[in-house]
CSV table of C-alpha atoms and ligand atoms in Angstrom, one decimal:
chain,number,residue,atom,x,y,z
A,1,MET,CA,-6.0,-12.5,38.5
A,2,ASP,CA,-7.4,-16.0,38.2
A,3,LEU,CA,-7.3,-17.9,34.9
A,4,GLU,CA,-9.2,-21.0,33.7
A,5,GLY,CA,-7.8,-24.1,32.0
A,6,THR,CA,-7.9,-27.7,31.6
A,7,ILE,CA,-5.3,-30.2,33.1
A,8,ILE,CA,-3.7,-32.1,30.3
A,9,ARG,CA,-1.2,-34.0,32.3
A,10,GLY,CA,0.1,-34.7,35.8
A,11,TYR,CA,3.8,-35.2,36.2
A,12,SER,CA,6.0,-35.8,39.3
A,13,GLY,CA,4.0,-33.4,41.6
A,14,PHE,CA,3.0,-30.9,38.9
A,15,TYR,CA,-0.1,-30.4,36.7
A,16,TYR,CA,0.2,-29.0,33.3
A,17,VAL,CA,-2.8,-26.7,32.6
A,18,TRP,CA,-3.7,-25.5,29.1
A,19,ASP,CA,-5.6,-22.3,28.8
A,20,GLY,CA,-5.9,-22.2,25.0
A,21,ALA,CA,-2.7,-20.4,24.4
A,22,THR,CA,-0.3,-21.2,27.2
A,23,LEU,CA,0.8,-24.5,28.8
A,24,TRP,CA,1.1,-23.6,32.7
A,25,GLU,CA,3.1,-25.7,35.2
A,26,CYS,CA,1.1,-25.7,38.2
A,27,LYS,CA,1.5,-26.7,41.8
A,28,LEU,CA,-1.1,-27.4,44.2
A,29,ARG,CA,-2.2,-25.2,47.0
A,30,GLY,CA,-1.4,-26.7,50.4
A,31,ARG,CA,-4.9,-27.9,51.2
A,32,TYR,CA,-4.9,-30.1,47.9
A,33,LYS,CA,-1.7,-31.7,48.8
A,34,ILE,CA,-3.3,-34.3,51.2
A,35,SER,CA,-4.0,-36.9,48.6
A,36,GLU,CA,-1.6,-37.8,45.8
A,37,ASN,CA,-4.0,-38.1,43.0
A,38,THR,CA,-6.1,-35.3,43.7
A,39,PHE,CA,-6.5,-34.1,40.1
A,40,LEU,CA,-6.8,-35.8,36.7
A,41,PRO,CA,-6.3,-35.0,33.0
A,42,GLY,CA,-9.6,-33.3,32.0
A,43,ASP,CA,-10.2,-31.4,35.1
A,44,LYS,CA,-11.2,-27.9,34.7
A,45,VAL,CA,-9.4,-25.7,37.1
A,46,ARG,CA,-8.9,-22.1,38.1
A,47,PHE,CA,-5.3,-21.0,38.9
A,48,LYS,CA,-3.3,-18.0,39.8
A,49,ILE,CA,-0.2,-17.0,38.1
A,50,LEU,CA,3.1,-17.2,40.1
A,51,ASP,CA,5.6,-16.1,37.3
A,52,ALA,CA,4.3,-15.4,33.9
A,53,PRO,CA,7.7,-15.6,31.9
A,54,SER,CA,8.3,-19.1,33.0
A,55,ALA,CA,4.6,-20.0,33.0
A,56,LYS,CA,4.5,-21.0,36.5
A,57,ALA,CA,1.0,-21.0,38.5
A,58,VAL,CA,-0.8,-22.5,41.3
A,59,ILE,CA,-4.2,-24.4,41.2
A,60,GLU,CA,-6.8,-22.6,43.3
A,61,PHE,CA,-9.9,-24.5,42.5
A,62,ALA,CA,-11.1,-27.5,40.4
A,63,TYR,CA,-14.7,-27.7,39.0
A,64,PRO,CA,-17.0,-30.5,39.8
A,65,ARG,CA,-16.5,-33.6,37.2
A,66,LYS,CA,-19.1,-34.8,34.9
A,67,ASN,CA,-17.7,-38.2,34.8
A,68,GLU,CA,-14.4,-40.0,35.7
A,69,LEU,CA,-12.8,-43.1,34.4
A,70,ILE,CA,-10.6,-45.2,36.4
A,71,ARG,CA,-8.6,-47.0,33.7
A,72,PRO,CA,-7.5,-44.9,32.0
A,73,SER,CA,-7.4,-42.2,34.5
A,74,ILE,CA,-9.2,-39.3,32.9
A,75,CYS,CA,-12.3,-37.2,33.6
A,76,ASN,CA,-15.0,-35.0,31.9
A,77,VAL,CA,-14.8,-37.2,28.9
A,78,ASP,CA,-17.5,-36.1,26.2
A,79,GLN,CA,-17.2,-38.8,23.7
A,80,ALA,CA,-15.1,-41.9,22.8
A,81,LEU,CA,-14.0,-42.8,19.4
A,82,ILE,CA,-13.8,-46.5,18.8
A,83,VAL,CA,-11.2,-46.8,16.1
A,84,MET,CA,-11.1,-50.0,14.3
A,85,ALA,CA,-9.3,-50.7,11.1
A,86,ILE,CA,-11.4,-52.3,8.4
A,87,LYS,CA,-8.3,-54.3,7.3
A,88,ASP,CA,-4.8,-54.7,8.6
A,89,PRO,CA,-5.4,-55.7,11.2
A,90,GLU,CA,-8.9,-57.3,10.6
A,91,ALA,CA,-11.8,-55.6,12.1
A,92,ASP,CA,-12.7,-57.2,15.4
A,93,LEU,CA,-16.3,-56.4,16.0
A,94,TRP,CA,-16.4,-58.4,19.1
A,95,LEU,CA,-14.0,-55.9,20.7
A,96,VAL,CA,-16.2,-53.0,19.2
A,97,ASP,CA,-19.1,-54.4,20.9
A,98,ARG,CA,-17.4,-54.7,24.3
A,99,LEU,CA,-16.1,-51.3,23.9
A,100,LEU,CA,-19.6,-49.9,23.2
A,101,ILE,CA,-21.1,-51.7,26.2
A,102,ASN,CA,-18.3,-50.2,28.4
A,103,LEU,CA,-18.7,-46.8,27.3
A,104,LEU,CA,-22.5,-46.7,27.6
A,105,PHE,CA,-22.1,-48.1,31.1
A,106,ASN,CA,-19.8,-45.2,31.9
A,107,ASN,CA,-22.1,-42.7,30.3
A,108,ILE,CA,-19.7,-41.6,27.6
A,109,GLU,CA,-21.1,-41.3,24.1
A,110,PRO,CA,-19.4,-43.7,21.7
A,111,ILE,CA,-18.6,-43.0,18.1
A,112,ILE,CA,-17.4,-45.8,15.8
A,113,CYS,CA,-14.6,-44.9,13.3
A,114,PHE,CA,-13.7,-47.6,10.7
A,115,SER,CA,-10.2,-46.8,9.8
A,116,LYS,CA,-7.8,-47.6,6.8
A,117,ALA,CA,-10.8,-47.5,4.3
A,118,ASP,CA,-8.3,-46.9,1.4
A,119,LEU,CA,-7.2,-50.6,1.8
A,120,VAL,CA,-10.5,-52.1,0.9
A,121,SER,CA,-13.1,-51.6,-1.8
A,122,LEU,CA,-16.1,-49.5,-1.4
A,123,ASP,CA,-18.3,-52.6,-0.9
A,124,SER,CA,-16.2,-53.8,1.9
A,125,SER,CA,-16.4,-50.7,3.8
A,126,ARG,CA,-20.1,-50.3,3.2
A,127,GLU,CA,-20.5,-53.9,4.4
A,128,ILE,CA,-18.9,-53.2,7.8
A,129,TYR,CA,-20.6,-49.8,8.1
A,130,ASN,CA,-23.9,-51.5,7.8
A,131,GLU,CA,-23.3,-54.0,10.5
A,132,TYR,CA,-24.2,-51.1,12.9
A,133,ARG,CA,-26.9,-49.6,10.7
A,134,ASP,CA,-29.6,-49.7,13.3
A,135,SER,CA,-27.4,-49.7,16.3
A,136,GLY,CA,-28.0,-46.0,16.8
A,137,PHE,CA,-24.3,-45.1,17.1
A,138,PRO,CA,-22.7,-42.5,15.0
A,139,ARG,CA,-20.2,-44.1,12.4
A,140,TYR,CA,-17.5,-42.8,10.3
A,141,ILE,CA,-15.3,-44.2,7.6
A,142,ILE,CA,-11.8,-42.7,7.8
A,143,SER,CA,-8.6,-42.8,5.9
A,144,THR,CA,-5.7,-40.8,6.6
A,145,VAL,CA,-4.3,-41.8,3.2
A,146,ASP,CA,-7.0,-40.3,0.9
A,147,HIS,CA,-8.5,-38.1,3.7
A,148,ARG,CA,-11.8,-39.7,3.6
A,149,GLY,CA,-14.0,-38.6,6.6
A,150,VAL,CA,-11.2,-36.5,8.1
A,151,ASP,CA,-13.2,-33.1,7.9
A,152,GLN,CA,-16.2,-34.7,9.6
A,153,LEU,CA,-14.1,-36.0,12.2
A,154,ARG,CA,-12.4,-32.6,12.8
A,155,GLN,CA,-15.8,-31.2,13.2
A,156,LEU,CA,-16.8,-33.9,15.7
A,157,LEU,CA,-13.7,-33.3,18.0
A,158,LYS,CA,-14.2,-29.5,18.1
A,159,GLY,CA,-14.5,-28.3,21.5
A,160,LYS,CA,-14.9,-31.7,23.2
A,161,ILE,CA,-12.8,-33.9,25.3
A,162,SER,CA,-12.5,-37.1,23.2
A,163,VAL,CA,-10.8,-40.5,24.0
A,164,LEU,CA,-9.4,-42.6,21.2
A,165,SER,CA,-9.8,-46.2,21.9
A,166,GLY,CA,-9.1,-49.4,20.1
A,167,PRO,CA,-6.3,-51.9,19.5
A,168,SER,CA,-2.8,-50.9,18.4
A,169,GLY,CA,-2.2,-50.8,14.7
A,170,VAL,CA,-5.5,-49.3,13.7
A,171,GLY,CA,-3.9,-45.9,13.2
A,172,LYS,CA,-5.0,-43.9,16.2
A,173,SER,CA,-1.8,-41.8,16.1
A,174,SER,CA,-2.1,-41.1,12.4
A,175,ILE,CA,-5.6,-39.9,13.0
A,176,ILE,CA,-4.5,-37.6,15.6
A,177,ASN,CA,-1.8,-36.2,13.4
A,178,ILE,CA,-4.0,-35.7,10.4
A,179,ILE,CA,-6.6,-33.9,12.5
A,180,GLU,CA,-4.0,-31.7,14.1
A,181,PRO,CA,-0.7,-31.6,12.1
A,182,ALA,CA,0.8,-29.2,14.7
A,183,LEU,CA,0.6,-31.9,17.3
A,184,GLN,CA,3.0,-34.0,15.2
A,185,ARG,CA,5.8,-31.7,16.1
A,186,LYS,CA,4.8,-31.4,19.8
A,187,THR,CA,3.6,-35.0,20.5
A,188,GLY,CA,5.1,-37.1,17.6
A,189,GLU,CA,7.4,-38.9,20.1
A,190,ILE,CA,4.6,-39.8,22.3
A,191,SER,CA,2.4,-40.9,19.5
A,192,LEU,CA,5.0,-42.9,18.0
A,193,ARG,CA,5.8,-44.8,21.1
A,194,SER,CA,2.2,-45.5,22.0
A,195,SER,CA,1.5,-46.9,18.5
A,196,ARG,CA,4.2,-49.5,19.0
A,197,GLY,CA,2.3,-50.6,22.0
A,198,LYS,CA,5.1,-49.7,24.5
A,199,HIS,CA,4.7,-47.6,27.5
A,200,THR,CA,1.3,-49.1,28.2
A,201,THR,CA,1.5,-47.9,31.7
A,202,ARG,CA,2.2,-44.3,31.1
A,203,SER,CA,-0.5,-41.9,32.3
A,204,VAL,CA,-2.9,-40.4,30.1
A,205,GLU,CA,-2.2,-37.1,28.4
A,206,LEU,CA,-4.6,-34.8,26.7
A,207,LEU,CA,-3.6,-33.2,23.5
A,208,PRO,CA,-5.0,-29.8,22.9
A,209,LEU,CA,-6.6,-29.1,19.5
A,210,SER,CA,-6.6,-25.8,17.8
A,211,THR,CA,-10.4,-26.0,17.5
A,212,GLY,CA,-10.6,-25.9,21.3
A,213,GLY,CA,-11.0,-29.6,22.0
A,214,TYR,CA,-8.7,-32.4,23.4
A,215,VAL,CA,-7.9,-35.9,22.4
A,216,ALA,CA,-6.5,-38.5,24.6
A,217,ASP,CA,-4.7,-41.4,23.2
A,218,THR,CA,-5.1,-44.2,25.8
A,219,PRO,CA,-3.0,-47.2,25.3
A,220,GLY,CA,-4.7,-50.2,27.2
A,221,PHE,CA,-8.0,-48.8,26.8
A,222,SER,CA,-8.8,-51.7,24.3
A,223,GLN,CA,-8.6,-54.5,27.1
A,224,MET,CA,-11.5,-53.4,29.2
A,225,HIS,CA,-13.2,-55.7,31.4
A,226,LEU,CA,-16.9,-56.2,31.1
A,227,PRO,CA,-18.7,-53.7,33.5
A,228,ASP,CA,-21.1,-55.2,36.1
A,229,ILE,CA,-24.4,-55.3,34.2
A,230,LYS,CA,-27.4,-57.5,34.8
A,231,LYS,CA,-28.2,-60.1,32.1
A,232,GLU,CA,-31.7,-58.6,31.6
A,233,ARG,CA,-30.2,-55.1,30.8
A,234,LEU,CA,-27.8,-56.2,28.0
A,235,ALA,CA,-30.4,-56.2,25.2
A,236,GLY,CA,-31.1,-52.5,26.1
A,237,TYR,CA,-27.6,-51.7,24.7
A,238,TYR,CA,-28.5,-53.3,21.3
A,239,LYS,CA,-30.9,-50.5,19.8
A,240,GLU,CA,-31.5,-52.8,16.7
A,241,PHE,CA,-33.4,-55.2,19.0
A,242,ASP,CA,-36.0,-52.5,20.2
A,243,SER,CA,-38.5,-52.7,17.4
A,244,TYR,CA,-38.7,-56.6,17.8
A,245,ALA,CA,-38.3,-57.2,21.5
A,246,PRO,CA,-41.8,-56.1,22.4
A,247,PHE,CA,-43.2,-59.0,20.2
A,248,CYS,CA,-41.3,-61.8,22.0
A,249,LYS,CA,-43.6,-64.2,23.7
A,250,PHE,CA,-42.1,-63.6,27.1
A,251,SER,CA,-41.5,-60.2,28.4
A,252,SER,CA,-38.4,-61.6,30.3
A,253,CYS,CA,-37.0,-63.0,27.0
A,254,LEU,CA,-33.2,-62.9,26.6
A,255,HIS,CA,-33.5,-63.5,23.0
A,256,ARG,CA,-31.3,-66.6,23.4
A,257,ASP,CA,-33.2,-69.9,23.2
A,258,GLU,CA,-36.7,-69.0,24.4
A,259,PRO,CA,-39.7,-70.0,22.2
A,260,GLN,CA,-41.2,-67.4,19.8
A,261,CYS,CA,-38.4,-64.9,20.2
A,262,ALA,CA,-39.1,-61.9,17.7
A,263,VAL,CA,-35.4,-60.8,17.9
A,264,ARG,CA,-34.1,-64.3,16.8
A,265,ASP,CA,-36.7,-64.2,14.1
A,266,ALA,CA,-35.5,-60.8,12.9
A,267,VAL,CA,-31.9,-62.2,12.9
A,268,ASP,CA,-33.1,-65.1,10.8
A,269,SER,CA,-34.6,-63.1,8.3
A,270,GLY,CA,-31.7,-60.6,8.1
A,271,MET,CA,-33.4,-57.7,9.7
A,272,ILE,CA,-30.8,-57.6,12.4
A,273,SER,CA,-27.1,-58.1,11.8
A,274,SER,CA,-26.1,-61.7,12.7
A,275,LYS,CA,-22.7,-60.4,13.9
A,276,ARG,CA,-24.3,-58.0,16.4
A,277,TYR,CA,-26.5,-60.9,17.5
A,278,ARG,CA,-23.7,-63.3,17.8
A,279,ASN,CA,-21.8,-60.7,20.1
A,280,TYR,CA,-24.7,-60.1,22.0
A,281,LEU,CA,-24.9,-63.9,22.8
A,282,LEU,CA,-21.3,-64.0,23.7
A,283,LEU,CA,-21.5,-61.1,26.1
A,284,LEU,CA,-24.7,-62.5,27.5
A,285,LYS,CA,-22.8,-65.8,28.2
A,286,GLU,CA,-20.0,-64.0,29.8
A,287,ILE,CA,-22.2,-62.0,32.0
A,288,ILE,CA,-24.1,-65.2,33.2
A,289,GLU,CA,-20.8,-67.0,33.9
A,290,LYS,CA,-19.4,-64.1,35.7
A,291,LYS,CA,-22.3,-64.1,38.0
A,292,ARG,CA,-22.1,-67.7,38.6
A,293,ARG,CA,-18.5,-67.5,39.8
A,294,TYR,CA,-19.3,-65.2,42.7
B,1,ZN,ZN1,-36.7,-62.7,22.5
């Protein structure tokens, strides 16, 4: 009888497949052995049991992927949580914006999670939350100390493959552990190691949640290169520009130094977050300079 499951990791020629109850150590059928990295964590597969007591099986078939990331190597990602501490370390909104662009470019839905909310006043967390008010992205304020936002986050991860991204020290491992306390026992060592920023080259592992979803802690995901986007397309990633851009004098306006730019006016009058706009300008500059180099 064939069973179905999700590959949660690959390790020295074996793939570990979780079917919701058992972790199966799977080999590949001969025809799959041609290429080394045939499968990725996130692949949905059908497998045949070789030996049930020792949970050994063989992969028969993999379903087509809905998406695939190269760094980190993972597929079928439903959403990515951008985890950024409000304090300690100081929030890096420049990195948030870079990650947002990258995820959108890869057709992965971003969700912004501001963590360590217990370290700051309500006003401070509200301030950072409001920087993304008109960005269109779902935002959450999280604290693993006073459990703020934890239930909402748990709901959000239910039944989905989610990637946690963000710099080290923002509490990604603590978030995983509070969402799924059982994982602490199973993966505590791995989580601890990655939180110290070591083993940055280790391959991705999906952690199964009791709600049916998976989370991937992905060290190194914070230093992503900017994707190959055209400068004219960048403003499209800033939803807060949408209601102003049609009123710019030039339809080709890059909202930089063109005359009668409605977006810049909106920034000046406080309708658009000046931090978001500044990040837009920096990204625009980077894209233009990158093009010039080739
Ligand atoms: Zn403009």
